[in-house]
Structures are given as C-alpha cells and as structure tokens.
mmCIF file of C-alpha atoms in Angstrom:
data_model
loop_
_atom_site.group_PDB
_atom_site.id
_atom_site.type_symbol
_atom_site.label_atom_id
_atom_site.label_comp_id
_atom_site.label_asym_id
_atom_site.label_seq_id
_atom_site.Cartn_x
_atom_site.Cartn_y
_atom_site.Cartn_z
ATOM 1 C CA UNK A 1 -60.594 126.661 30.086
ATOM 2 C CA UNK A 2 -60.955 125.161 33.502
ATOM 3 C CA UNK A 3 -63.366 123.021 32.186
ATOM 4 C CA UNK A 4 -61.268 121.799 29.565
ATOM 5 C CA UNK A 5 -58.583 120.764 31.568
ATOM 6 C CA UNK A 6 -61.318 119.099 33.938
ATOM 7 C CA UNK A 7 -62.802 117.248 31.452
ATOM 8 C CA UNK A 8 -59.348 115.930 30.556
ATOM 9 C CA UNK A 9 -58.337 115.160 33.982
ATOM 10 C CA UNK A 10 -61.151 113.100 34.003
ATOM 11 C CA UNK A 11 -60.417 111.361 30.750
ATOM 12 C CA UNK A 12 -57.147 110.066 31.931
ATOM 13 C CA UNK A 13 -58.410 108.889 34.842
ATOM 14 C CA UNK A 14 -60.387 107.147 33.797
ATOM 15 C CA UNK A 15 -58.580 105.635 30.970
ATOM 16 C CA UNK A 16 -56.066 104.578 33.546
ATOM 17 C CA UNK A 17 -58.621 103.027 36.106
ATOM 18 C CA UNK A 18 -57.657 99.296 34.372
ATOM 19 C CA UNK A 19 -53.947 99.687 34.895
ATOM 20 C CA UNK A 20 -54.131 100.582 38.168
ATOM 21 C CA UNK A 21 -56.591 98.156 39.279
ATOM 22 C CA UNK A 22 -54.854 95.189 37.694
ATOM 23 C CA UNK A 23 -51.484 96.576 39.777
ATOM 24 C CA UNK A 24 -53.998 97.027 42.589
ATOM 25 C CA UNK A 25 -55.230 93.097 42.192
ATOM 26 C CA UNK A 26 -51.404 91.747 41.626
ATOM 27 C CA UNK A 27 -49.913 93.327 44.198
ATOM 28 C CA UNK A 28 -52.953 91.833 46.560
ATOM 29 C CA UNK A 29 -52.431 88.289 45.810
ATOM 30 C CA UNK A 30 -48.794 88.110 45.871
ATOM 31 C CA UNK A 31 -47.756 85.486 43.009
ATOM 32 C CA UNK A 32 -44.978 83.445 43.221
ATOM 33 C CA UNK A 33 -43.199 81.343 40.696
ATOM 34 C CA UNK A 34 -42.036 77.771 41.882
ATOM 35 C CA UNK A 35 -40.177 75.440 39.740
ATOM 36 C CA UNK A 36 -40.212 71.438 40.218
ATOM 37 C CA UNK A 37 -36.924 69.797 40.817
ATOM 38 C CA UNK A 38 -37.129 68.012 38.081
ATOM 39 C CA UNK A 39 -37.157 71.175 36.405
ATOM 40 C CA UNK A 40 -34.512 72.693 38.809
ATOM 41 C CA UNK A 41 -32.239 69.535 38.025
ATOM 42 C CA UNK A 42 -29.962 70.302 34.146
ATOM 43 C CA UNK A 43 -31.954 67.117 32.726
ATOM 44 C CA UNK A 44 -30.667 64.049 35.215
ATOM 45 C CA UNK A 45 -32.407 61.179 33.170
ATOM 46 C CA UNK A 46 -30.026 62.281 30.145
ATOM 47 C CA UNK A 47 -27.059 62.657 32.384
ATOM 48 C CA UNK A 48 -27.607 58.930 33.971
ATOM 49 C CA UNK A 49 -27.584 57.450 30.803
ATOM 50 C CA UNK A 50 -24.657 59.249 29.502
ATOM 51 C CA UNK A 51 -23.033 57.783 32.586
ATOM 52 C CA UNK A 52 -24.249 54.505 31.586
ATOM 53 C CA UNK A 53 -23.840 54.571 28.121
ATOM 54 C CA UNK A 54 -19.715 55.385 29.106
ATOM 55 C CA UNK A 55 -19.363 52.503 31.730
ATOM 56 C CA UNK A 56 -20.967 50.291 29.269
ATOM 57 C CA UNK A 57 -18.299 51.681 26.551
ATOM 58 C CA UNK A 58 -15.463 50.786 29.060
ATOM 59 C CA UNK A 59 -16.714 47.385 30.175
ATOM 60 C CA UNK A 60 -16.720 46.277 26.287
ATOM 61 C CA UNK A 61 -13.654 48.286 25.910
ATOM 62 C CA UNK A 62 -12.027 45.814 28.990
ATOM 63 C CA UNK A 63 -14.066 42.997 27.920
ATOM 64 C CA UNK A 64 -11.920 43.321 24.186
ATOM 65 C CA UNK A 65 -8.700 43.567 25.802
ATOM 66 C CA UNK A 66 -9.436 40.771 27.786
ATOM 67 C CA UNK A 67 -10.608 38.784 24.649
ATOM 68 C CA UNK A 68 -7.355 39.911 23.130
ATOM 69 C CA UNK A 69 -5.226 38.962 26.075
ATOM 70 C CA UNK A 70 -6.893 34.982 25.941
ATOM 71 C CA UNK A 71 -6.764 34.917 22.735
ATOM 72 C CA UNK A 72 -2.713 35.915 22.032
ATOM 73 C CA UNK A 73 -2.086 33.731 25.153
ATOM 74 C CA UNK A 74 -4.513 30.645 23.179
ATOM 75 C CA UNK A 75 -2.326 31.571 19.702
ATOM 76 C CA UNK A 76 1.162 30.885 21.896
ATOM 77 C CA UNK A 77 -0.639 27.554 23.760
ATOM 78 C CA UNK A 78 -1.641 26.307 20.162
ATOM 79 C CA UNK A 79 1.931 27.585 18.593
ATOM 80 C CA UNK A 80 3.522 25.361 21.291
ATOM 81 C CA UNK A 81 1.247 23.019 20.936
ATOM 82 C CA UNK A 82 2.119 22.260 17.367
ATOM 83 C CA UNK A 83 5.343 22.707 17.913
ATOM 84 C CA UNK A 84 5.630 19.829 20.297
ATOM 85 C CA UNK A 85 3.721 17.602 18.197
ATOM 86 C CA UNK A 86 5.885 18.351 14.839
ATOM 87 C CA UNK A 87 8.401 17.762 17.218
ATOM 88 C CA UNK A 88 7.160 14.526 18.083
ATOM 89 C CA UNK A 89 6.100 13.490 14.732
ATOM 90 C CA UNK A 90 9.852 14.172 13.601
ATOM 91 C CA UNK A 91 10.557 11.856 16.701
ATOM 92 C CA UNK A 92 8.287 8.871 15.752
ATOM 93 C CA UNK A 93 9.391 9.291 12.291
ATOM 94 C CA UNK A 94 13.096 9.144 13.301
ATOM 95 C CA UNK A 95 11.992 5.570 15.157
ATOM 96 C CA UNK A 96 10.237 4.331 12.577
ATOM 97 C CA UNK A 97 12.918 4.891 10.071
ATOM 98 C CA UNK A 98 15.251 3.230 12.522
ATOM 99 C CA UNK A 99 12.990 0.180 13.300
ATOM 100 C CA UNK A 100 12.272 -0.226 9.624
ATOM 101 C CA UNK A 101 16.079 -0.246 8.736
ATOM 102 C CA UNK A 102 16.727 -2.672 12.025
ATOM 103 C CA UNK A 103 14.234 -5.030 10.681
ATOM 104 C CA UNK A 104 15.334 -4.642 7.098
ATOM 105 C CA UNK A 105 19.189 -5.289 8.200
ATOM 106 C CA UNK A 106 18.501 -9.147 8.542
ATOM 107 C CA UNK A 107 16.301 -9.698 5.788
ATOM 108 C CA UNK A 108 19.412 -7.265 3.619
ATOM 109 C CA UNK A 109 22.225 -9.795 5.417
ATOM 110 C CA UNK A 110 20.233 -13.034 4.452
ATOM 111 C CA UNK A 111 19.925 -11.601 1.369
ATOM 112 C CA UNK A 112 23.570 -11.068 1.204
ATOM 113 C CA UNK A 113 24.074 -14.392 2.260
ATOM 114 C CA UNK A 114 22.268 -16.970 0.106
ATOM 115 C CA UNK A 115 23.314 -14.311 -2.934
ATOM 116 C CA UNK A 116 27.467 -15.270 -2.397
ATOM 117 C CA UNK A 117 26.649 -18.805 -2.633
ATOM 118 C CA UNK A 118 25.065 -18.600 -5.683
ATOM 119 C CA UNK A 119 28.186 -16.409 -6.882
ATOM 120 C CA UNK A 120 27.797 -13.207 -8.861
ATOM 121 C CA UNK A 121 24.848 -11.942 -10.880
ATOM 122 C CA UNK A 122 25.582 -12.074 -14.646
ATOM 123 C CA UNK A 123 22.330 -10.071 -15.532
ATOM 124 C CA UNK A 124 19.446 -8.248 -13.312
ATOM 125 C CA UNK A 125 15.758 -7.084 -13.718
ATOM 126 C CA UNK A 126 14.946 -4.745 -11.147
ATOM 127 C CA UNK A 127 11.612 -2.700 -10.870
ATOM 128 C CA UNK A 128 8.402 -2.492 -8.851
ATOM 129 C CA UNK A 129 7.098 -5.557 -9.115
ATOM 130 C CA UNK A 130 10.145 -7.728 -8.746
ATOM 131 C CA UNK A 131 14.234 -8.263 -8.651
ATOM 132 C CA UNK A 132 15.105 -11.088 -10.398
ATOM 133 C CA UNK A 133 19.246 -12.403 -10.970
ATOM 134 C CA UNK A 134 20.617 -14.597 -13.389
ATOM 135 C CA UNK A 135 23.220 -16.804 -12.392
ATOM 136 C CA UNK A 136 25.447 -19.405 -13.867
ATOM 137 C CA UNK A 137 27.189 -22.044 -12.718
ATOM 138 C CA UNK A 138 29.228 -24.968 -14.110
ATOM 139 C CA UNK A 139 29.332 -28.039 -12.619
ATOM 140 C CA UNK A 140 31.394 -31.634 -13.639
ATOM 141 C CA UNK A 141 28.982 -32.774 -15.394
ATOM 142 C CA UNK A 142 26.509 -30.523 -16.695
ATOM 143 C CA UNK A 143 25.635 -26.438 -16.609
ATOM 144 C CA UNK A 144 23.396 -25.023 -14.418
ATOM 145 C CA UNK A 145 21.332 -21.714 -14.555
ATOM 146 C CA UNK A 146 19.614 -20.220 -12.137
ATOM 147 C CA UNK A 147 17.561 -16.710 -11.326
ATOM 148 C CA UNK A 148 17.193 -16.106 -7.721
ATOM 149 C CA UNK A 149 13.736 -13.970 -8.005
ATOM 150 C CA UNK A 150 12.297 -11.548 -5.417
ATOM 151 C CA UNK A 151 8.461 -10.736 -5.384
ATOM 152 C CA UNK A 152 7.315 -7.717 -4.904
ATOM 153 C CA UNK A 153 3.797 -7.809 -5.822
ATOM 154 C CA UNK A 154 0.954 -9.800 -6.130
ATOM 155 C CA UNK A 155 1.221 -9.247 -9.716
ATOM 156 C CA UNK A 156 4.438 -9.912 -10.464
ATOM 157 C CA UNK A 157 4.233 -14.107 -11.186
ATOM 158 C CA UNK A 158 1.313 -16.060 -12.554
ATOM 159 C CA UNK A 159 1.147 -19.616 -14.828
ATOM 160 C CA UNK A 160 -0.422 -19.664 -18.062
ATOM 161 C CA UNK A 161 -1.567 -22.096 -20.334
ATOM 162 C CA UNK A 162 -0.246 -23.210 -23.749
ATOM 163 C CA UNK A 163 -3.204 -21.776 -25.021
ATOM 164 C CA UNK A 164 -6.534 -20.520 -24.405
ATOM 165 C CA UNK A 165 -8.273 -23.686 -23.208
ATOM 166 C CA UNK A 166 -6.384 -27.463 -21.818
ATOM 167 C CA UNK A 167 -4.685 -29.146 -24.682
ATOM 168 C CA UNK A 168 -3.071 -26.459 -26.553
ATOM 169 C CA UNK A 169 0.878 -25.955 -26.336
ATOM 170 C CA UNK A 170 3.067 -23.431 -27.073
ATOM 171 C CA UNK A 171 6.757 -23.158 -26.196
ATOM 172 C CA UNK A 172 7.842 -21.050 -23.039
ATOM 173 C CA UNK A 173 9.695 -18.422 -25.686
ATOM 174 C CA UNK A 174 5.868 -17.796 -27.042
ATOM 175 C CA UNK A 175 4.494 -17.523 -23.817
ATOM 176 C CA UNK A 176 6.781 -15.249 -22.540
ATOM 177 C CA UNK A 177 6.471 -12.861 -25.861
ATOM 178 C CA UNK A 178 2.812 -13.543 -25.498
ATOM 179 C CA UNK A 179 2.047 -12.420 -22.202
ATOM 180 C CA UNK A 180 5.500 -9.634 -22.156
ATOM 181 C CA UNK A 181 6.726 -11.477 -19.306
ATOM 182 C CA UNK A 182 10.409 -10.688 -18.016
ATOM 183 C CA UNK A 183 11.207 -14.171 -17.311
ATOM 184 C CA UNK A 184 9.425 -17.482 -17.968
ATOM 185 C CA UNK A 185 10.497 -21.533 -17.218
ATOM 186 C CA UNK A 186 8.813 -24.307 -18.337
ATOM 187 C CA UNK A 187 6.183 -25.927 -15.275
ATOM 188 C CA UNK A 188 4.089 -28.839 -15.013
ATOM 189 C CA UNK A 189 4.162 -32.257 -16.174
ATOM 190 C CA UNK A 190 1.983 -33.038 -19.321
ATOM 191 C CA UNK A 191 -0.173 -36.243 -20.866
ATOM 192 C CA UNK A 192 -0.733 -36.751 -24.667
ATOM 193 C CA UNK A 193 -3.893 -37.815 -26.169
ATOM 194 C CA UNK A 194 -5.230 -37.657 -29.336
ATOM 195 C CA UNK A 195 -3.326 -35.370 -30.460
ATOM 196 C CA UNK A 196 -3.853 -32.546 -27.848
ATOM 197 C CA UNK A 197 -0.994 -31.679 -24.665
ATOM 198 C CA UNK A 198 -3.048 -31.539 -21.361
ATOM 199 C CA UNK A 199 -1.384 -30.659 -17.801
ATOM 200 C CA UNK A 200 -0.305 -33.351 -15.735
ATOM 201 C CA UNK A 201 -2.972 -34.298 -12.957
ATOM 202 C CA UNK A 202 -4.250 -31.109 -10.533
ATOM 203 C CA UNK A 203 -4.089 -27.859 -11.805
ATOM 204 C CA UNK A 204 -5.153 -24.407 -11.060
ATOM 205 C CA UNK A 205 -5.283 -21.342 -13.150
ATOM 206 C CA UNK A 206 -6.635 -17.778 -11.493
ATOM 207 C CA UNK A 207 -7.401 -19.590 -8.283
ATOM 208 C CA UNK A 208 -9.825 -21.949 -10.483
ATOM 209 C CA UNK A 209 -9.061 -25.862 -11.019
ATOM 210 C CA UNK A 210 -9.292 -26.778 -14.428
ATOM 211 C CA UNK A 211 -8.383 -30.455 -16.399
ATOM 212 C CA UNK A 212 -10.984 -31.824 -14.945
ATOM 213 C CA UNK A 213 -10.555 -30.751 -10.971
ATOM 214 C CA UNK A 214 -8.395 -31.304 -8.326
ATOM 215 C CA UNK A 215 -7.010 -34.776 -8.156
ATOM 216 C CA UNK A 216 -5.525 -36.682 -4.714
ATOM 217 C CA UNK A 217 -1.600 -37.164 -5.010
ATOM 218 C CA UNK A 218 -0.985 -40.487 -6.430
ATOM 219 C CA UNK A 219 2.307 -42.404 -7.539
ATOM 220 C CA UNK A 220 4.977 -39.763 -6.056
ATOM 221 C CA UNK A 221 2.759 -36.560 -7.371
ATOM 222 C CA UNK A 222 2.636 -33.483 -5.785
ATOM 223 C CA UNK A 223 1.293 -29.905 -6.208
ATOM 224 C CA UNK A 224 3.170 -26.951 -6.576
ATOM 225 C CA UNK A 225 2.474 -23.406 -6.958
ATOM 226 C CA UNK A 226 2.190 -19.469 -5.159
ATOM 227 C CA UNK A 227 -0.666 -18.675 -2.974
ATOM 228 C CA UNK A 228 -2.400 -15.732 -2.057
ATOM 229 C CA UNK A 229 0.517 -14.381 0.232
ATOM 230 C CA UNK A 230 3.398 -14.653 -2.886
ATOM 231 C CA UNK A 231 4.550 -17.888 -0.700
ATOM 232 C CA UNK A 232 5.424 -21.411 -2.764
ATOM 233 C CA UNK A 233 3.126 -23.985 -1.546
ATOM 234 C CA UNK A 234 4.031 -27.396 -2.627
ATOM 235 C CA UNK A 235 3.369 -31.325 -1.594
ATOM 236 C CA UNK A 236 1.058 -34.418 -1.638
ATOM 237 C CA UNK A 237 -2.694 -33.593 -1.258
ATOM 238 C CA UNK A 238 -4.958 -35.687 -0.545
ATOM 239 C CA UNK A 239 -8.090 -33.689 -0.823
ATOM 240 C CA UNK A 240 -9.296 -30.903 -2.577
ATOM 241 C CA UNK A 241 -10.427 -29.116 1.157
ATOM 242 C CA UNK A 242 -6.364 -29.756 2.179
ATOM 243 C CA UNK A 243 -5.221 -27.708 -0.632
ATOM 244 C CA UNK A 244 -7.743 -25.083 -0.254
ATOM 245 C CA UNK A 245 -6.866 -24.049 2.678
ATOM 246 C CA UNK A 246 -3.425 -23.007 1.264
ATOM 247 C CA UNK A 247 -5.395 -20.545 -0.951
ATOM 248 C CA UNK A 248 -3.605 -21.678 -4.340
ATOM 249 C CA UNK A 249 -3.932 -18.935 -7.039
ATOM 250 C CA UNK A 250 -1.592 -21.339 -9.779
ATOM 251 C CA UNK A 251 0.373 -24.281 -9.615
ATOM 252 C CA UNK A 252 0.910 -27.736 -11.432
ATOM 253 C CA UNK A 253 1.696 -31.270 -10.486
ATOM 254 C CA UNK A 254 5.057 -33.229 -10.987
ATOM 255 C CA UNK A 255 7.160 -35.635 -9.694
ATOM 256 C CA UNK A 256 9.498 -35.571 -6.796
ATOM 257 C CA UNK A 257 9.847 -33.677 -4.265
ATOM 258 C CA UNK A 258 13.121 -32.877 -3.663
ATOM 259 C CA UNK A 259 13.702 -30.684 -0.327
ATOM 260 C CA UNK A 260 10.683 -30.121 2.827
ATOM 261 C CA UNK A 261 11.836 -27.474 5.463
ATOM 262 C CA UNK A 262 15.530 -27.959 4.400
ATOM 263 C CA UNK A 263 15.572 -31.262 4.600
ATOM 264 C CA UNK A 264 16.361 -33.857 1.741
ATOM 265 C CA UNK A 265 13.538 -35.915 0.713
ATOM 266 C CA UNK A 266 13.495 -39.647 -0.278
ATOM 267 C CA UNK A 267 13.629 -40.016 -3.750
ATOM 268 C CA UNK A 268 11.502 -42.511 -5.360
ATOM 269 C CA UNK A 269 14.120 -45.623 -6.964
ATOM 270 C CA UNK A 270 11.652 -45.443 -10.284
ATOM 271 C CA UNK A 271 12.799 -41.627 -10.088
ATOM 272 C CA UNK A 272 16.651 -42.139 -9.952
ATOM 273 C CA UNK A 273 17.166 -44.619 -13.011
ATOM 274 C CA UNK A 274 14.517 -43.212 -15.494
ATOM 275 C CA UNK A 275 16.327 -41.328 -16.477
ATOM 276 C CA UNK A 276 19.651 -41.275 -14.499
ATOM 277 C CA UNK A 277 20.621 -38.225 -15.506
ATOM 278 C CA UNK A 278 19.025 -35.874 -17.592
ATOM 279 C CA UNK A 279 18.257 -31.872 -17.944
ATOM 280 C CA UNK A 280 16.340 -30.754 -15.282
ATOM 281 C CA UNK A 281 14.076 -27.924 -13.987
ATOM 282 C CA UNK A 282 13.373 -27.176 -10.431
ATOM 283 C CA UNK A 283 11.259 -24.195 -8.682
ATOM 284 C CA UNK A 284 12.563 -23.666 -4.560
ATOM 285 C CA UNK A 285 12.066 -21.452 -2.199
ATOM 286 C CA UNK A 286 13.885 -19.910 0.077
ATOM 287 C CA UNK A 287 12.678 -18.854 4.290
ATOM 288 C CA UNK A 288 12.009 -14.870 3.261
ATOM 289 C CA UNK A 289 10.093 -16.679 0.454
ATOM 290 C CA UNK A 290 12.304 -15.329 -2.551
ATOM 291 C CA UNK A 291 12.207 -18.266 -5.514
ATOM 292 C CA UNK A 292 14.468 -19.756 -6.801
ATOM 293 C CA UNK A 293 14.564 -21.459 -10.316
ATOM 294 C CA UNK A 294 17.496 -24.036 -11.111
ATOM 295 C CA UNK A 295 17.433 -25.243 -14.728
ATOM 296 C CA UNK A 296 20.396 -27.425 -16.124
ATOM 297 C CA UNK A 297 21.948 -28.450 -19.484
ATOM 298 C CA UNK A 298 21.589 -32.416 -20.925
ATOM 299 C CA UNK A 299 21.883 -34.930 -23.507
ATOM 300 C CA UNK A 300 23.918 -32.447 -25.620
ATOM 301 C CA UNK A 301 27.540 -32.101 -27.504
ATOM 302 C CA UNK A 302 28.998 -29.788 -25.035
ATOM 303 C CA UNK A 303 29.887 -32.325 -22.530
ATOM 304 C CA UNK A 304 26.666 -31.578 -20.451
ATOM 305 C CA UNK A 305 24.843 -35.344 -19.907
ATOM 306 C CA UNK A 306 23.115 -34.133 -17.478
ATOM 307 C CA UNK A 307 22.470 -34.235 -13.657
ATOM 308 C CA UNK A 308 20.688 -36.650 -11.439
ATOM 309 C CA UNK A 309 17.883 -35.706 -8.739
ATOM 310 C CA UNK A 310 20.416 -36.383 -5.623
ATOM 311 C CA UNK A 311 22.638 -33.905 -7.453
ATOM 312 C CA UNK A 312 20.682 -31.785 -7.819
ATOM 313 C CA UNK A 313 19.036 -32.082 -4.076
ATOM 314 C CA UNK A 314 22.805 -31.260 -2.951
ATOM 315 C CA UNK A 315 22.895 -28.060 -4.324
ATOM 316 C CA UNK A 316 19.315 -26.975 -2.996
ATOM 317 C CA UNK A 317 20.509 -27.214 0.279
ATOM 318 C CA UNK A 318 24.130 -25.863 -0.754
ATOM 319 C CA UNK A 319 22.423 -22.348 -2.238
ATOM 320 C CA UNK A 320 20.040 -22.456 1.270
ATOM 321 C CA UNK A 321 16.496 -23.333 0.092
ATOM 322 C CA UNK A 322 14.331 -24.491 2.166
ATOM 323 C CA UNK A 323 11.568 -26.471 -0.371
ATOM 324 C CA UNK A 324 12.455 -27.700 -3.646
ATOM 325 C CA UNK A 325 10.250 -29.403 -6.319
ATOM 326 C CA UNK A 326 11.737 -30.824 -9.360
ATOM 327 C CA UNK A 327 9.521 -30.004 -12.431
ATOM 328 C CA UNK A 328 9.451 -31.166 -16.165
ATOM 329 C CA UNK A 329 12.670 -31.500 -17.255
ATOM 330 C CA UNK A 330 14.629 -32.930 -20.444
ATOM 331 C CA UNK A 331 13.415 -31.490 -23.469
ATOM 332 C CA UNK A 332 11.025 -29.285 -21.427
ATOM 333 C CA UNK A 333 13.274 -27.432 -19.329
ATOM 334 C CA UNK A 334 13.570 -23.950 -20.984
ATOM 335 C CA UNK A 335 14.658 -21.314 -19.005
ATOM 336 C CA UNK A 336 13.662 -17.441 -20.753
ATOM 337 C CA UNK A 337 15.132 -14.610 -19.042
ATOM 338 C CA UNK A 338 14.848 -10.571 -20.591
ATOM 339 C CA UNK A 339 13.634 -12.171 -23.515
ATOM 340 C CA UNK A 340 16.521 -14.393 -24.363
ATOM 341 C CA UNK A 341 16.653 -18.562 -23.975
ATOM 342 C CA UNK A 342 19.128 -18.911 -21.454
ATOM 343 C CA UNK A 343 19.886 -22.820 -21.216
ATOM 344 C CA UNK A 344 19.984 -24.901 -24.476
ATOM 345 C CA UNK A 345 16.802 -27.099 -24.832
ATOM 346 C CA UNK A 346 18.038 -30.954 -25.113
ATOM 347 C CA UNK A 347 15.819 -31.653 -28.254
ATOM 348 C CA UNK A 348 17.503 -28.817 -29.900
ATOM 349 C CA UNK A 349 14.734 -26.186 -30.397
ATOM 350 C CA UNK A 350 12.275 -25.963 -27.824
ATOM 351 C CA UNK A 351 9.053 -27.934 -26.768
ATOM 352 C CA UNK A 352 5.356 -26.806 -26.976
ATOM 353 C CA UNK A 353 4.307 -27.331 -23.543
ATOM 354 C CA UNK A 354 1.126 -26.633 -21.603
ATOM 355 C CA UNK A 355 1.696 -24.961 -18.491
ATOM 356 C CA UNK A 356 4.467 -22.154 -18.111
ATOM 357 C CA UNK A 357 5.562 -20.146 -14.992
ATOM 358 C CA UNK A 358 5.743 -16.076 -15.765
ATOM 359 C CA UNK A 359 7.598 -13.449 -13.996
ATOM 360 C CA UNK A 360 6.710 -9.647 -14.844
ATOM 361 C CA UNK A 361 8.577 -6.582 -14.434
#
C-alpha cells in the first residue's frame, strides 16, 4: 500500500518536473513586453492626412466662394458694362437721327423751294428707285410740261436705242412699253441716210461709245448725259480723254446749250431763226442734282406756235436750274409719263427716233 502511493508520488512528480521548470526558467529571466511608439501612437500617419485631407477640403471650399464672389461681382461689372454701352448706343443713335434730319432739312427746304415755282404736281411716281412730278404750265404762247425727277438709284435712268443696233427707230411710246419704263422723253439729235436713223455725232450707250466713237464738239454741239454718280454732265468736248474723265454711262449730242452754272448761255444767231419758234425739249439739272425735263407744245391748232430758245432759257433760270441743254425738239419732242403721251407731238402722231431717255420706277 505504501508502495503504491510511493510509486504514485513519484509519478506526479515527475510528470510535473516540465511545468515547474519552465516556471522555474521564466521567472529567471524576467521578460518584459515593450511596445514602439509608433505602435503606442492610435495610427498618426492616418490621422495627419485626415487633417490634411480636411484643410485641403476647406481651402477649395474658400477657394469656390471666392470664385463665386469674382465672378457675381464680374456678372454686375459686365451688366453695367452693357448697360452703359446700350446706353450709349441709344445716345449715338439719338445724334445720328438728329444730324441726319439737320442735314436732310435743307436738302427737304430746297426741295420745297424749286417745287412752288414749278406750281403743283398734277401726277406723281414715287418708289425706290425714284420720285418723279408732272407739272403743267401754260404760257402766252405755247404749253409747257415738265417732270421734276429725283434719282434714287443707279438704276433708275438709262438711254436706249431705237433698236438693237445704230439706225433703227422707234417712237419714245415703244421704248417706254419696251423697256417698262415709268417715264421716257425723246433725246439726241439724229442724221438720215439711206434709209436708216443714226444718233447725232458722240454717243454712249452702257458706258460704251458707239456710231462710230466719240467725236470733238463741232458747230455749237455738245454732249449730254448722267455719269457714274446720277449727276448730268453736259458741254463741248474736245477730246475723247476730256469726257472720260466725267465717267459718262449715256448721253447724246445736240445743239445749244442753254444754261452753265445758272448762267444764260449765248445762243448761236443760226439757232434763234431756224426755227424761231418751235416745240421744244430740254433736260436741266438742278444743284442737289434732281432733273428736270421741260417739253413744250408747237406748230399746232390749239394756239400753241411754239417757244423760242431765249424763252425758254428764261424759265430755266425762273424754276432754279442750274444747267440746261436743249434737245431734239419739233416733231421729236414726246414727253411719256405712267404710260400716257403727255404733250401733243407737232407732226400729229409721234416720230421714230433713235435715242430715248428712260426713267424706271
């Protein structure tokens, strides 16, 4: 029995000898356990950039208001900005409507002027490309028609042909329904020959000479016609290079001139007997560069004979022209206005001519 519990005794001891001498060896060397501070500190790297990561969040935050800040203040600089220049646009409108009426209120009063002498329009065309009036007047000794005529484009006047080459003629009636023109008068002078009706001496169609070229002024001749600026040109050439420089784009040649810069001009004593008196056509012009066309009654039972040149140079200057050139006249002068013969042709129907004057509406 004592055995037994020997033999056990000694079994447990030494199943324990491990246990013990592992306590033995730990409590010998003392261990201790020592953390880093890195370990110590609750993750710092993550905490710094949080704390970065926010500042950076309010810097863009400041940085937007900022933004916001320049650009409502750059929406009110711009807003006042435009204001001031619709402002001043309004302004400079304002003046240039007032400067354009100032300037217009001569020309409109000139207008008004050289209008009452000529008395009041019985008819008027009136659109974009001109204004033309039709007067009439009755003098001792003959009637008198006249359209005072107001460009308005480049468009709006031209001179044809009495055909489609030199040598046909066709009455100014045909032309006009030819080309639809609102108002035609006979032009130009004319020479027969064998059998064909060619324009009198220079002429120029389209800005082109044609009858054979330009010719010098000879024997009281003269030139007359519109340039390039819608201004009559009209005299004695005696080159072609004179006349070019006055940029002709039509005109035709006649005999004489009747009024230069306002002034009367001498008229020729072949040109005041043959004839005396007799129906006439003129084409004037006044210093604003409206037209003027003056076509008269002659040689028929009414009582009209006729007028003569000086007569008809004293009522230039009476209506306020400035130039006046006395065209083909007695059984030429035919005066079409809104598609109706105006004047009554002195051979009683009217003449196939070769040159015509056209005004379009």
């Amino acid at each position: 029995m004592n055995r037994t519990i020997k033999q056990f005794n000694r079994t447990m001891l030494l199943a324990c000898t491990p246990f013990i001498g592992a306590l033995i060896w730990l409590l010998s060397i003392n261990p201790s356990v020592t953390l880093s501070s890195d370990e110590m500190k609750p993750n710092l790297l993550s905490l710094s950039q949080h704390t970065m990561d926010t500042s950076l969040h309010e810097q863009t935050l400041s940085q937007l208001d900022n933004a916001a800040i320049t650009a409502e203040a750059t929406q009110q600089a711009i807003h006042k900005q435009l204001q001031l220049y619709q402002n001043t646009n309004a302004a400079m409108k304002d003046i240039a409507h007032t400067a354009a009426t100032q300037a217009e209120r001569p020309l409109k009063l000139y207008d008004q002027k050289i209008t009452s002498k000529l008395g009041k329009p019985a008819s008027t065309i009136n659109s974009d490309k001109l204004r033309a009036q039709l007067f009439y007047s009755k003098e001792s000794k003959f009637n008198s028609y006249l359209v005072k005529i107001k460009l308005k484009s480049d468009d709006a006047m031209t001179m044809v042909l009495g055909g489609n080459e030199p040598g046909k003629a066709r009455t100014t009636l045909e032309a006009v329904q030819q080309h639809k023109a609102a108002v035609g008068v006979n032009a130009g002078g004319f020479a027969d020959s064998k059998g064909k009706r060619y324009p009198l001496s220079t002429t120029v169609i389209d800005g082109q000479y044609i009858n054979g070229g330009f010719e010098a002024s000879y024997s009281d001749l003269f030139f007359v016609g519109l340039n390039s600026s819608n201004k009559l040109i009209g005299g004695k050439f005696a080159s072609k290079q004179q006349l070019d420089k006055l940029n002709p784009k039509f005109g035709a040649s006649f005999v004489p001139v009747l009024l230069k810069n306002g002034a009367a001009q001498t008229i020729p004593d072949k040109w005041k007997t043959s004839p005396a008196r007799a129906p006439r056509t003129v084409i004037a012009s006044y210093k604003d560069d409206q037209l003027l066309i003056l076509v008269t009654d002659g040689y028929n039972k009414a009582g009209s004979v006729g007028a003569t040149l000086e007569e008809i140079q004293t009522l230039l200057k009476g209506y306020g022209v400035i130039d006046g050139y006395n065209l083909d006249g007695g059984g030429s002068s035919t005066l079409v206005f809104n598609g109706k013969v105006i004047n009554h042709p002195s051979d009683g129907q009217m003449r196939k001519l070769p040159t015509h004057f056209l005004f379009f509406k």
